[in-house]
């Protein structure tokens, strides 16, 4: 409707309303407008966005989380952080702010935890699905462990969450920032692997596949994507083969900063809902993958080593999730599978390569034994039914049997059917004890059900005697009771209940 009402230029107010009310990103509005030969008034849009942020800052003044949010927002406006982590794992910087327990402070002493902002940092802050870096801050006379790195106010603000181990960390201190390189490297490899996975999924499942979320850490990767049904085992194998082929090819992973429209025209994949500036970072793996991404990546695809899907499943309507391992993690996963297979083969007295055949034989034996056991149970039940039928008494021309047996709910029904077939015109009352109390079943032959006797009414009277209740059809009814000690008394009262 926005494009119909405004044939020449989409007002900034309209674009902002689409974003503010429906979460429609500006870049997508611009793409749709461009496809129709129109522009978006971005000046008005930015003005409205700025006004909204100003209102937000005013509302942030207060205490607790709101006060903390205000601190970071103000720092985001005052401090420009130079991120050098694309090219370095270590750098030096000056402490610009320290926050502890929700307030700005001048220093942290040994044993304290807090947040530290420096003007330069090689630490990657959690964003785009990639976890934040950890490592160390060091200065003359002290050091602090970096537990995490985040962007509490978004933008370029990289905040180090630290625990001071020794010395005192003060505002204006010059510090050495050292990223845990081994941990970061594993995250880098996993991040590049998600790009290869995304491209492989499009190739195997179709161009409709789009990323819906991700988590990239040092120990694993998780990738959510749009797809309408579960992947088959063959689909998963094909995706693994494609990704591993790209790894074996050892392509260079290149990055370039470009204008966003130039990157899109070059075929770079952008994530729906993700906000991009005028200049974007494009990560390319040969001709196979090209994505807009601000994360850290491998230098060559071969650095990933190995890619292995661990699981694939649905998490929402039309959204699937893949969890995977790379490098040494994938190797460890495969070794665990091998160890499990060897242990299972040992238990079944076979070799791992013949494990499937051994399991099949085991299942066939189980099925055969189950059938034999069912046959034996039927024979035993038939014999028991004959013995029980001999205990029936005749009351006013009707065979009446009331007995306690050892059976579950299914066994009670099967035995009642046998006895009813055997006794002809009859009323059968069977009871069995269970951990919760007692189960009762009343069966009435077809010629009596509803005319002379009603199983539902009979069982109602009997169940009350054992602290329970129940009901059912005129020809068969079931009930439960909580007082099994009264079961003999209930069975003895069956003739009296039938005469009532």
Short mmCIF file of C-alpha atoms in Angstrom, two decimals:
data_model
loop_
_atom_site.label_atom_id
_atom_site.label_comp_id
_atom_site.label_asym_id
_atom_site.label_seq_id
_atom_site.Cartn_x
_atom_site.Cartn_y
_atom_site.Cartn_z
CA UNK A 1 0.00 0.00 0.00
CA UNK A 2 2.95 2.31 0.77
CA UNK A 3 4.11 2.05 -2.85
CA UNK A 4 0.63 2.60 -4.28
CA UNK A 5 -0.05 5.69 -2.17
CA UNK A 6 3.36 7.23 -2.95
CA UNK A 7 4.12 6.63 -6.65
CA UNK A 8 7.25 8.82 -6.80
CA UNK A 9 9.05 8.64 -3.46
CA UNK A 10 8.35 6.64 -0.30
CA UNK A 11 8.24 9.11 2.64
CA UNK A 12 10.66 8.62 5.51
CA UNK A 13 7.65 8.54 7.85
CA UNK A 14 6.29 5.50 6.01
CA UNK A 15 9.64 3.70 5.98
CA UNK A 16 10.11 4.42 9.68
CA UNK A 17 6.59 3.17 10.50
CA UNK A 18 7.35 -0.08 8.64
CA UNK A 19 10.53 -0.49 10.70
CA UNK A 20 9.18 0.69 14.07
CA UNK A 21 5.84 -1.14 13.93
CA UNK A 22 6.57 -4.26 11.88
CA UNK A 23 10.38 -4.63 12.16
CA UNK A 24 10.76 -4.05 8.39
CA UNK A 25 14.44 -3.02 7.86
CA UNK A 26 15.19 0.10 5.84
CA UNK A 27 17.47 -1.72 3.39
CA UNK A 28 14.66 -4.12 2.44
CA UNK A 29 12.24 -1.21 1.95
CA UNK A 30 14.86 0.41 -0.30
CA UNK A 31 15.27 -2.79 -2.33
CA UNK A 32 11.52 -3.14 -2.87
CA UNK A 33 11.24 0.56 -3.73
CA UNK A 34 14.16 0.28 -6.14
CA UNK A 35 12.52 -2.64 -7.92
CA UNK A 36 9.57 -0.29 -8.59
CA UNK A 37 11.76 2.59 -9.72
CA UNK A 38 11.30 4.63 -6.54
CA UNK A 39 13.44 6.04 -3.75
CA UNK A 40 13.03 6.24 0.01
CA UNK A 41 13.37 9.53 1.86
CA UNK A 42 16.25 8.39 4.06
CA UNK A 43 16.87 11.87 5.49
CA UNK A 44 13.43 11.95 7.11
CA UNK A 45 13.86 8.31 8.16
CA UNK A 46 17.16 9.03 9.95
CA UNK A 47 15.64 12.10 11.62
CA UNK A 48 12.76 10.04 13.02
CA UNK A 49 15.14 7.30 14.10
CA UNK A 50 17.30 9.86 15.90
CA UNK A 51 14.26 11.30 17.67
CA UNK A 52 13.26 7.82 18.81
CA UNK A 53 16.74 7.17 20.20
CA UNK A 54 16.69 10.51 22.03
CA UNK A 55 13.39 9.57 23.66
CA UNK A 56 14.90 6.22 24.57
CA UNK A 57 17.89 7.89 26.23
CA UNK A 58 15.55 10.09 28.26
CA UNK A 59 13.60 7.06 29.41
CA UNK A 60 16.80 5.22 30.37
CA UNK A 61 17.58 7.65 33.16
CA UNK A 62 16.89 5.77 36.38
CA UNK A 63 18.27 2.82 38.30
CA UNK A 64 19.08 -0.84 37.79
CA UNK A 65 19.25 -2.14 34.23
CA UNK A 66 17.89 1.11 32.80
CA UNK A 67 20.73 3.07 34.41
CA UNK A 68 23.33 0.61 33.08
CA UNK A 69 21.83 0.88 29.59
CA UNK A 70 22.07 4.68 29.84
CA UNK A 71 25.76 4.43 30.78
CA UNK A 72 26.62 2.36 27.72
CA UNK A 73 24.54 4.48 25.41
CA UNK A 74 26.29 7.64 26.56
CA UNK A 75 29.71 5.97 26.19
CA UNK A 76 28.75 4.81 22.70
CA UNK A 77 28.24 8.45 21.73
CA UNK A 78 31.44 9.69 23.43
CA UNK A 79 33.97 6.92 22.64
CA UNK A 80 35.02 5.58 19.25
CA UNK A 81 36.60 2.15 19.56
CA UNK A 82 39.09 1.03 16.92
CA UNK A 83 38.69 -2.71 16.36
CA UNK A 84 41.93 -4.27 15.11
CA UNK A 85 41.00 -7.93 15.56
CA UNK A 86 40.67 -8.75 11.87
CA UNK A 87 44.44 -8.50 11.51
CA UNK A 88 45.79 -8.95 15.05
CA UNK A 89 45.31 -11.01 18.19
CA UNK A 90 47.20 -8.50 20.37
CA UNK A 91 47.28 -4.72 20.59
CA UNK A 92 47.61 -1.86 23.07
CA UNK A 93 44.97 0.66 24.11
CA UNK A 94 43.93 3.17 26.71
CA UNK A 95 41.21 2.49 29.26
CA UNK A 96 38.41 5.00 28.59
CA UNK A 97 35.84 3.79 31.12
CA UNK A 98 35.36 1.24 33.89
CA UNK A 99 31.94 0.06 35.10
CA UNK A 100 31.28 -1.99 38.23
CA UNK A 101 27.94 -3.05 39.70
CA UNK A 102 25.99 -0.74 37.42
CA UNK A 103 28.01 2.44 37.96
CA UNK A 104 31.05 4.11 36.42
CA UNK A 105 34.09 3.87 38.70
CA UNK A 106 37.68 5.05 38.51
CA UNK A 107 39.32 1.65 39.04
CA UNK A 108 38.98 -2.07 39.72
CA UNK A 109 41.21 -3.80 42.27
CA UNK A 110 42.37 -7.42 42.46
CA UNK A 111 39.43 -9.77 42.98
CA UNK A 112 36.86 -7.41 41.48
CA UNK A 113 34.85 -8.00 38.30
CA UNK A 114 33.58 -5.30 36.00
CA UNK A 115 33.41 -3.98 32.46
CA UNK A 116 36.26 -2.16 30.77
CA UNK A 117 36.15 0.00 27.65
CA UNK A 118 39.34 0.79 25.73
CA UNK A 119 39.85 3.03 22.70
CA UNK A 120 41.53 0.22 20.76
CA UNK A 121 40.91 -3.52 20.98
CA UNK A 122 41.57 -6.72 19.04
CA UNK A 123 38.81 -8.48 21.02
CA UNK A 124 35.80 -9.44 18.88
CA UNK A 125 32.52 -8.54 20.63
CA UNK A 126 29.66 -11.03 20.43
CA UNK A 127 27.56 -10.26 17.35
CA UNK A 128 26.30 -11.86 14.17
CA UNK A 129 26.03 -15.19 15.98
CA UNK A 130 29.75 -15.32 16.82
CA UNK A 131 30.65 -15.46 20.52
CA UNK A 132 32.87 -12.81 22.07
CA UNK A 133 36.61 -13.27 22.54
CA UNK A 134 38.30 -14.03 25.85
CA UNK A 135 41.90 -13.43 26.90
CA UNK A 136 43.92 -10.98 29.03
CA UNK A 137 44.49 -7.31 29.75
CA UNK A 138 47.99 -6.57 31.06
CA UNK A 139 49.60 -3.36 32.35
CA UNK A 140 52.53 -2.38 34.50
CA UNK A 141 51.93 -4.06 37.84
CA UNK A 142 48.77 -5.96 37.02
CA UNK A 143 46.61 -8.14 34.79
CA UNK A 144 42.94 -8.98 34.32
CA UNK A 145 41.28 -11.97 32.71
CA UNK A 146 38.80 -11.11 29.96
CA UNK A 147 35.81 -13.40 30.51
CA UNK A 148 33.75 -12.17 27.54
CA UNK A 149 33.44 -9.31 25.06
CA UNK A 150 30.06 -7.81 24.15
CA UNK A 151 28.35 -4.83 22.52
CA UNK A 152 25.88 -3.66 25.19
CA UNK A 153 24.93 -0.59 23.18
CA UNK A 154 25.47 -2.04 19.72
CA UNK A 155 27.51 -0.21 17.13
CA UNK A 156 31.29 -0.17 17.55
CA UNK A 157 31.35 -0.33 21.34
CA UNK A 158 33.45 -3.38 22.36
CA UNK A 159 33.18 -3.95 26.13
CA UNK A 160 35.52 -6.32 27.97
CA UNK A 161 34.01 -8.21 30.91
CA UNK A 162 36.98 -8.75 33.22
CA UNK A 163 38.15 -10.15 36.52
CA UNK A 164 41.20 -8.37 37.92
CA UNK A 165 43.77 -10.96 38.97
CA UNK A 166 46.54 -8.66 40.19
CA UNK A 167 47.11 -4.95 40.64
CA UNK A 168 44.68 -2.07 40.09
CA UNK A 169 43.15 -1.27 36.71
CA UNK A 170 42.45 2.47 36.40
CA UNK A 171 40.82 4.75 33.87
CA UNK A 172 43.48 6.21 31.51
CA UNK A 173 45.74 3.17 32.09
CA UNK A 174 47.61 1.93 29.02
CA UNK A 175 47.02 -1.79 28.66
CA UNK A 176 48.16 -4.65 26.50
CA UNK A 177 45.21 -6.60 25.09
CA UNK A 178 45.90 -10.27 24.30
CA UNK A 179 43.17 -12.42 22.78
CA UNK A 180 43.08 -16.17 23.55
CA UNK A 181 44.31 -17.00 20.05
CA UNK A 182 43.61 -20.74 20.17
CA UNK A 183 39.99 -20.18 21.24
CA UNK A 184 39.47 -17.43 18.67
CA UNK A 185 40.95 -19.58 15.94
CA UNK A 186 38.42 -22.34 16.59
CA UNK A 187 35.60 -19.77 16.41
CA UNK A 188 37.03 -18.38 13.15
CA UNK A 189 37.07 -21.81 11.56
CA UNK A 190 33.51 -22.50 12.67
CA UNK A 191 32.34 -19.15 11.32
CA UNK A 192 33.77 -19.79 7.88
CA UNK A 193 32.24 -23.26 8.01
CA UNK A 194 28.77 -21.72 8.51
CA UNK A 195 29.23 -19.75 5.29
CA UNK A 196 30.18 -22.93 3.42
CA UNK A 197 27.24 -24.74 5.04
CA UNK A 198 24.82 -21.99 3.99
CA UNK A 199 25.95 -22.22 0.37
CA UNK A 200 25.87 -26.03 0.41
CA UNK A 201 22.30 -26.05 1.78
CA UNK A 202 21.20 -23.78 -1.04
CA UNK A 203 22.81 -26.13 -3.55
CA UNK A 204 21.24 -29.29 -2.08
CA UNK A 205 17.83 -28.07 -0.88
CA UNK A 206 17.19 -25.08 -3.15
CA UNK A 207 17.60 -21.34 -3.42
CA UNK A 208 14.77 -20.75 -0.94
CA UNK A 209 17.12 -21.62 1.94
CA UNK A 210 17.96 -18.55 4.01
CA UNK A 211 19.77 -18.20 7.31
CA UNK A 212 17.45 -17.69 10.29
CA UNK A 213 20.06 -17.58 13.02
CA UNK A 214 23.40 -18.99 14.06
CA UNK A 215 25.73 -19.56 16.96
CA UNK A 216 29.45 -19.71 16.26
CA UNK A 217 31.71 -20.65 19.15
CA UNK A 218 35.05 -22.34 19.68
CA UNK A 219 33.51 -25.76 20.35
CA UNK A 220 30.67 -26.04 17.85
CA UNK A 221 28.51 -24.26 15.32
CA UNK A 222 24.74 -24.04 15.09
CA UNK A 223 22.93 -22.92 11.96
CA UNK A 224 19.19 -22.24 11.63
CA UNK A 225 17.67 -22.05 8.17
CA UNK A 226 14.35 -21.94 6.35
CA UNK A 227 13.15 -25.24 4.93
CA UNK A 228 9.74 -26.91 4.92
CA UNK A 229 10.68 -30.49 5.81
CA UNK A 230 13.31 -32.65 7.48
CA UNK A 231 16.51 -33.34 5.58
CA UNK A 232 17.03 -36.93 4.51
CA UNK A 233 20.18 -38.83 5.40
CA UNK A 234 21.23 -38.44 1.75
CA UNK A 235 20.68 -34.66 1.94
CA UNK A 236 22.94 -34.45 5.00
CA UNK A 237 25.64 -36.56 3.32
CA UNK A 238 25.56 -34.40 0.19
CA UNK A 239 25.88 -31.21 2.27
CA UNK A 240 28.83 -32.70 4.18
CA UNK A 241 30.49 -33.80 0.94
CA UNK A 242 30.11 -30.36 -0.64
CA UNK A 243 31.48 -28.52 2.39
CA UNK A 244 34.40 -30.93 2.77
CA UNK A 245 35.18 -30.61 -0.94
CA UNK A 246 35.50 -26.85 -0.45
CA UNK A 247 37.73 -27.45 2.56
CA UNK A 248 39.98 -29.83 0.63
CA UNK A 249 40.25 -27.31 -2.21
CA UNK A 250 41.93 -24.98 0.33
CA UNK A 251 40.49 -21.82 -1.20
CA UNK A 252 41.67 -18.44 0.04
CA UNK A 253 39.10 -16.70 2.26
CA UNK A 254 39.13 -13.06 1.18
CA UNK A 255 37.51 -9.99 2.68
CA UNK A 256 36.75 -6.64 1.12
CA UNK A 257 34.96 -3.52 2.34
CA UNK A 258 32.49 -2.29 -0.29
CA UNK A 259 29.46 -0.10 -0.72
CA UNK A 260 26.43 -2.13 0.32
CA UNK A 261 24.69 -1.79 -3.05
CA UNK A 262 27.89 -2.75 -4.90
CA UNK A 263 28.17 -5.86 -2.71
CA UNK A 264 24.55 -6.84 -3.35
CA UNK A 265 24.95 -6.43 -7.11
CA UNK A 266 28.04 -8.66 -6.93
CA UNK A 267 25.86 -11.42 -5.48
CA UNK A 268 26.76 -11.17 -1.78
CA UNK A 269 24.21 -12.84 0.48
CA UNK A 270 22.65 -10.51 3.05
CA UNK A 271 20.64 -11.70 6.04
CA UNK A 272 17.02 -10.62 6.26
CA UNK A 273 16.51 -8.23 9.19
CA UNK A 274 20.24 -7.59 9.66
CA UNK A 275 21.21 -3.93 9.72
CA UNK A 276 24.01 -2.87 7.38
CA UNK A 277 25.72 0.49 6.99
CA UNK A 278 26.68 2.15 3.73
CA UNK A 279 29.99 0.27 3.79
CA UNK A 280 29.96 -3.47 4.41
CA UNK A 281 32.48 -6.25 4.82
CA UNK A 282 32.18 -9.01 2.21
CA UNK A 283 33.64 -12.44 2.97
CA UNK A 284 34.30 -14.60 -0.11
CA UNK A 285 35.37 -18.23 -0.45
CA UNK A 286 36.36 -18.68 -4.10
CA UNK A 287 33.23 -18.54 -6.29
CA UNK A 288 31.33 -20.78 -3.87
CA UNK A 289 30.33 -18.37 -1.08
CA UNK A 290 29.98 -14.59 -0.83
CA UNK A 291 28.30 -13.09 2.25
CA UNK A 292 28.07 -9.79 4.07
CA UNK A 293 29.64 -10.52 7.47
CA UNK A 294 31.43 -8.66 10.24
CA UNK A 295 32.85 -11.76 11.95
CA UNK A 296 36.35 -13.20 12.03
CA UNK A 297 37.20 -15.96 9.56
CA UNK A 298 39.75 -18.54 8.51
CA UNK A 299 42.48 -17.44 6.13
CA UNK A 300 41.95 -20.47 3.89
CA UNK A 301 39.09 -22.97 3.72
CA UNK A 302 41.57 -25.81 4.29
CA UNK A 303 42.26 -24.46 7.80
CA UNK A 304 38.84 -25.86 8.80
CA UNK A 305 40.22 -29.38 8.37
CA UNK A 306 37.00 -31.38 8.53
CA UNK A 307 33.26 -30.72 8.70
CA UNK A 308 30.76 -33.11 10.30
CA UNK A 309 27.02 -32.65 10.90
CA UNK A 310 26.11 -33.79 14.41
CA UNK A 311 22.34 -33.25 14.28
CA UNK A 312 19.54 -31.86 12.12
CA UNK A 313 16.02 -31.12 13.34
CA UNK A 314 13.09 -28.72 13.37
CA UNK A 315 12.87 -25.86 15.88
CA UNK A 316 9.80 -24.02 14.51
CA UNK A 317 7.37 -24.13 11.62
CA UNK A 318 9.48 -23.99 8.46
CA UNK A 319 12.76 -23.57 10.35
CA UNK A 320 15.39 -26.30 10.70
CA UNK A 321 18.58 -26.41 12.77
CA UNK A 322 21.93 -28.05 12.02
CA UNK A 323 24.60 -28.51 14.68
CA UNK A 324 28.05 -29.40 13.45
CA UNK A 325 31.69 -29.80 14.43
CA UNK A 326 34.84 -28.85 12.57
CA UNK A 327 38.54 -29.66 12.78
CA UNK A 328 39.64 -31.47 15.93
CA UNK A 329 36.09 -31.29 17.30
CA UNK A 330 34.80 -33.22 14.28
CA UNK A 331 37.64 -35.71 14.67
CA UNK A 332 36.76 -36.22 18.36
CA UNK A 333 33.08 -36.70 17.48
CA UNK A 334 33.92 -39.35 14.88
CA UNK A 335 36.27 -41.11 17.32
CA UNK A 336 33.47 -41.22 19.91
CA UNK A 337 31.18 -42.82 17.34
CA UNK A 338 33.87 -45.36 16.49
CA UNK A 339 34.40 -46.14 20.18
CA UNK A 340 30.67 -46.66 20.66
CA UNK A 341 30.50 -48.91 17.61
CA UNK A 342 33.45 -51.01 18.85
CA UNK A 343 31.91 -51.36 22.31
CA UNK A 344 28.57 -52.43 20.82
CA UNK A 345 30.31 -54.90 18.51
CA UNK A 346 32.17 -56.40 21.47
CA UNK A 347 28.89 -56.88 23.36
CA UNK A 348 27.36 -58.60 20.32
CA UNK A 349 30.52 -60.67 19.72
CA UNK A 350 31.08 -59.34 16.21
CA UNK A 351 33.23 -56.76 14.42
CA UNK A 352 32.21 -53.10 13.85
CA UNK A 353 31.82 -53.63 10.09
CA UNK A 354 29.28 -56.40 10.76
CA UNK A 355 27.45 -54.55 13.53
CA UNK A 356 24.33 -53.78 11.47
CA UNK A 357 23.89 -57.45 10.53
CA UNK A 358 24.33 -58.48 14.17
CA UNK A 359 21.71 -55.96 15.33
CA UNK A 360 19.32 -57.14 12.63
CA UNK A 361 19.72 -60.74 13.79
CA UNK A 362 19.16 -59.62 17.37
CA UNK A 363 15.95 -57.80 16.43
CA UNK A 364 14.75 -60.79 14.41
CA UNK A 365 15.38 -63.03 17.42
CA UNK A 366 13.52 -60.59 19.65
CA UNK A 367 10.54 -60.56 17.30
CA UNK A 368 10.51 -64.37 17.10
CA UNK A 369 10.77 -64.77 20.88
CA UNK A 370 8.04 -62.17 21.35
CA UNK A 371 5.70 -64.15 19.13
CA UNK A 372 6.50 -67.37 20.96
CA UNK A 373 5.91 -65.66 24.31
CA UNK A 374 2.57 -64.26 23.12
CA UNK A 375 1.52 -67.74 22.01
CA UNK A 376 2.47 -69.20 25.38
CA UNK A 377 0.58 -66.45 27.17
CA UNK A 378 -2.50 -67.12 25.07
CA UNK A 379 -2.34 -70.80 25.88
CA UNK A 380 -1.89 -70.05 29.58
CA UNK A 381 -4.74 -67.54 29.51
CA UNK A 382 -7.02 -70.00 27.77
CA UNK A 383 -6.21 -72.63 30.37
CA UNK A 384 -6.80 -70.13 33.14
CA UNK A 385 -10.08 -69.09 31.54
CA UNK A 386 -11.20 -72.71 31.58
CA UNK A 387 -10.35 -73.01 35.28
CA UNK A 388 -12.14 -69.74 36.05
CA UNK A 389 -15.22 -70.76 34.06
CA UNK A 390 -15.57 -73.80 36.30
CA UNK A 391 -15.95 -71.41 39.27
CA UNK A 392 -19.02 -69.66 37.80
CA UNK A 393 -22.33 -69.97 39.69
CA UNK A 394 -25.83 -69.80 38.24
CA UNK A 395 -28.05 -67.03 39.61
CA UNK A 396 -31.58 -66.82 38.21
CA UNK A 397 -30.50 -68.60 35.02
CA UNK A 398 -27.38 -66.45 34.51
CA UNK A 399 -23.78 -67.65 34.80
CA UNK A 400 -22.08 -65.32 37.24
CA UNK A 401 -18.32 -65.28 37.79
CA UNK A 402 -16.52 -62.95 40.23
CA UNK A 403 -12.78 -63.52 40.61
CA UNK A 404 -9.42 -61.88 41.26
CA UNK A 405 -6.69 -62.55 38.70
CA UNK A 406 -3.13 -61.40 38.06
CA UNK A 407 -3.27 -59.21 34.94
CA UNK A 408 -2.84 -55.68 33.62
CA UNK A 409 -5.65 -53.66 32.05
CA UNK A 410 -5.21 -55.34 28.66
CA UNK A 411 -5.09 -58.78 30.29
CA UNK A 412 -8.35 -58.10 32.14
CA UNK A 413 -10.14 -57.26 28.88
CA UNK A 414 -8.77 -60.26 27.00
CA UNK A 415 -9.66 -62.67 29.81
CA UNK A 416 -13.15 -61.16 30.16
CA UNK A 417 -13.76 -61.69 26.42
CA UNK A 418 -12.67 -65.33 26.66
CA UNK A 419 -14.87 -66.01 29.67
CA UNK A 420 -17.87 -64.29 28.13
CA UNK A 421 -17.50 -66.43 25.00
CA UNK A 422 -17.14 -69.55 27.14
CA UNK A 423 -19.99 -68.93 29.61
CA UNK A 424 -22.67 -67.78 27.17
CA UNK A 425 -25.41 -65.91 29.06
CA UNK A 426 -23.33 -64.40 31.81
CA UNK A 427 -22.02 -61.59 33.96
CA UNK A 428 -18.25 -61.61 34.50
CA UNK A 429 -16.57 -59.53 37.20
CA UNK A 430 -12.75 -59.57 37.21
CA UNK A 431 -10.39 -57.64 39.47
CA UNK A 432 -6.61 -57.25 39.67
CA UNK A 433 -4.32 -55.44 42.07
CA UNK A 434 -1.79 -52.89 40.80
CA UNK A 435 0.62 -50.38 42.41
CA UNK A 436 -2.12 -47.73 42.50
CA UNK A 437 -4.77 -49.94 44.09
CA UNK A 438 -7.16 -52.18 42.19
CA UNK A 439 -8.61 -52.48 38.67
CA UNK A 440 -12.10 -53.82 38.09
CA UNK A 441 -13.82 -54.93 34.88
CA UNK A 442 -17.45 -56.01 34.37
CA UNK A 443 -18.51 -57.79 31.17
CA UNK A 444 -22.14 -58.65 30.35
CA UNK A 445 -23.14 -61.00 27.52
CA UNK A 446 -24.86 -59.37 24.55
CA UNK A 447 -28.24 -60.98 25.27
CA UNK A 448 -28.37 -59.40 28.73
CA UNK A 449 -26.60 -56.06 28.19
CA UNK A 450 -28.94 -53.11 28.43
CA UNK A 451 -32.09 -55.18 28.92
CA UNK A 452 -31.49 -57.01 32.18
CA UNK A 453 -28.04 -55.88 33.32
CA UNK A 454 -25.96 -52.79 32.65
CA UNK A 455 -22.21 -53.17 33.12
CA UNK A 456 -21.79 -49.43 33.75
CA UNK A 457 -24.26 -49.42 36.63
CA UNK A 458 -22.91 -52.64 38.11
CA UNK A 459 -19.33 -51.36 38.14
CA UNK A 460 -20.41 -48.09 39.71
CA UNK A 461 -21.78 -49.94 42.74
CA UNK A 462 -18.77 -52.28 42.98
CA UNK A 463 -16.13 -49.55 42.59
CA UNK A 464 -17.62 -47.58 45.46
CA UNK A 465 -16.88 -50.55 47.76
CA UNK A 466 -13.10 -50.24 47.08
CA UNK A 467 -12.86 -46.45 47.17
CA UNK A 468 -13.18 -45.81 43.49
CA UNK A 469 -15.45 -45.02 40.60
CA UNK A 470 -15.80 -45.87 36.93
CA UNK A 471 -18.16 -46.46 34.05
CA UNK A 472 -18.54 -47.73 30.51
CA UNK A 473 -20.88 -49.35 28.03
CA UNK A 474 -23.81 -51.60 28.98
CA UNK A 475 -21.81 -54.66 27.84
CA UNK A 476 -18.40 -53.72 29.32
CA UNK A 477 -17.18 -51.23 31.93
CA UNK A 478 -13.97 -50.55 33.85
CA UNK A 479 -13.10 -48.84 37.13
CA UNK A 480 -10.27 -48.25 39.56
CA UNK A 481 -10.18 -48.29 43.33
CA UNK A 482 -7.77 -47.17 46.05
CA UNK A 483 -8.59 -49.77 48.72
CA UNK A 484 -7.37 -53.19 47.53
CA UNK A 485 -7.79 -54.66 51.03
CA UNK A 486 -11.58 -54.51 50.46
CA UNK A 487 -11.39 -56.51 47.22
CA UNK A 488 -12.53 -59.88 48.70
CA UNK A 489 -15.53 -58.16 50.29
CA UNK A 490 -16.43 -56.54 46.95
CA UNK A 491 -16.25 -59.81 45.00
CA UNK A 492 -18.43 -61.54 47.60
CA UNK A 493 -21.06 -58.80 47.17
CA UNK A 494 -21.50 -59.32 43.39
CA UNK A 495 -24.67 -61.52 43.69
CA UNK A 496 -26.24 -58.93 45.98
CA UNK A 497 -25.44 -56.09 43.52
CA UNK A 498 -26.95 -58.07 40.62
CA UNK A 499 -30.14 -58.65 42.58
CA UNK A 500 -30.53 -54.97 43.52
#
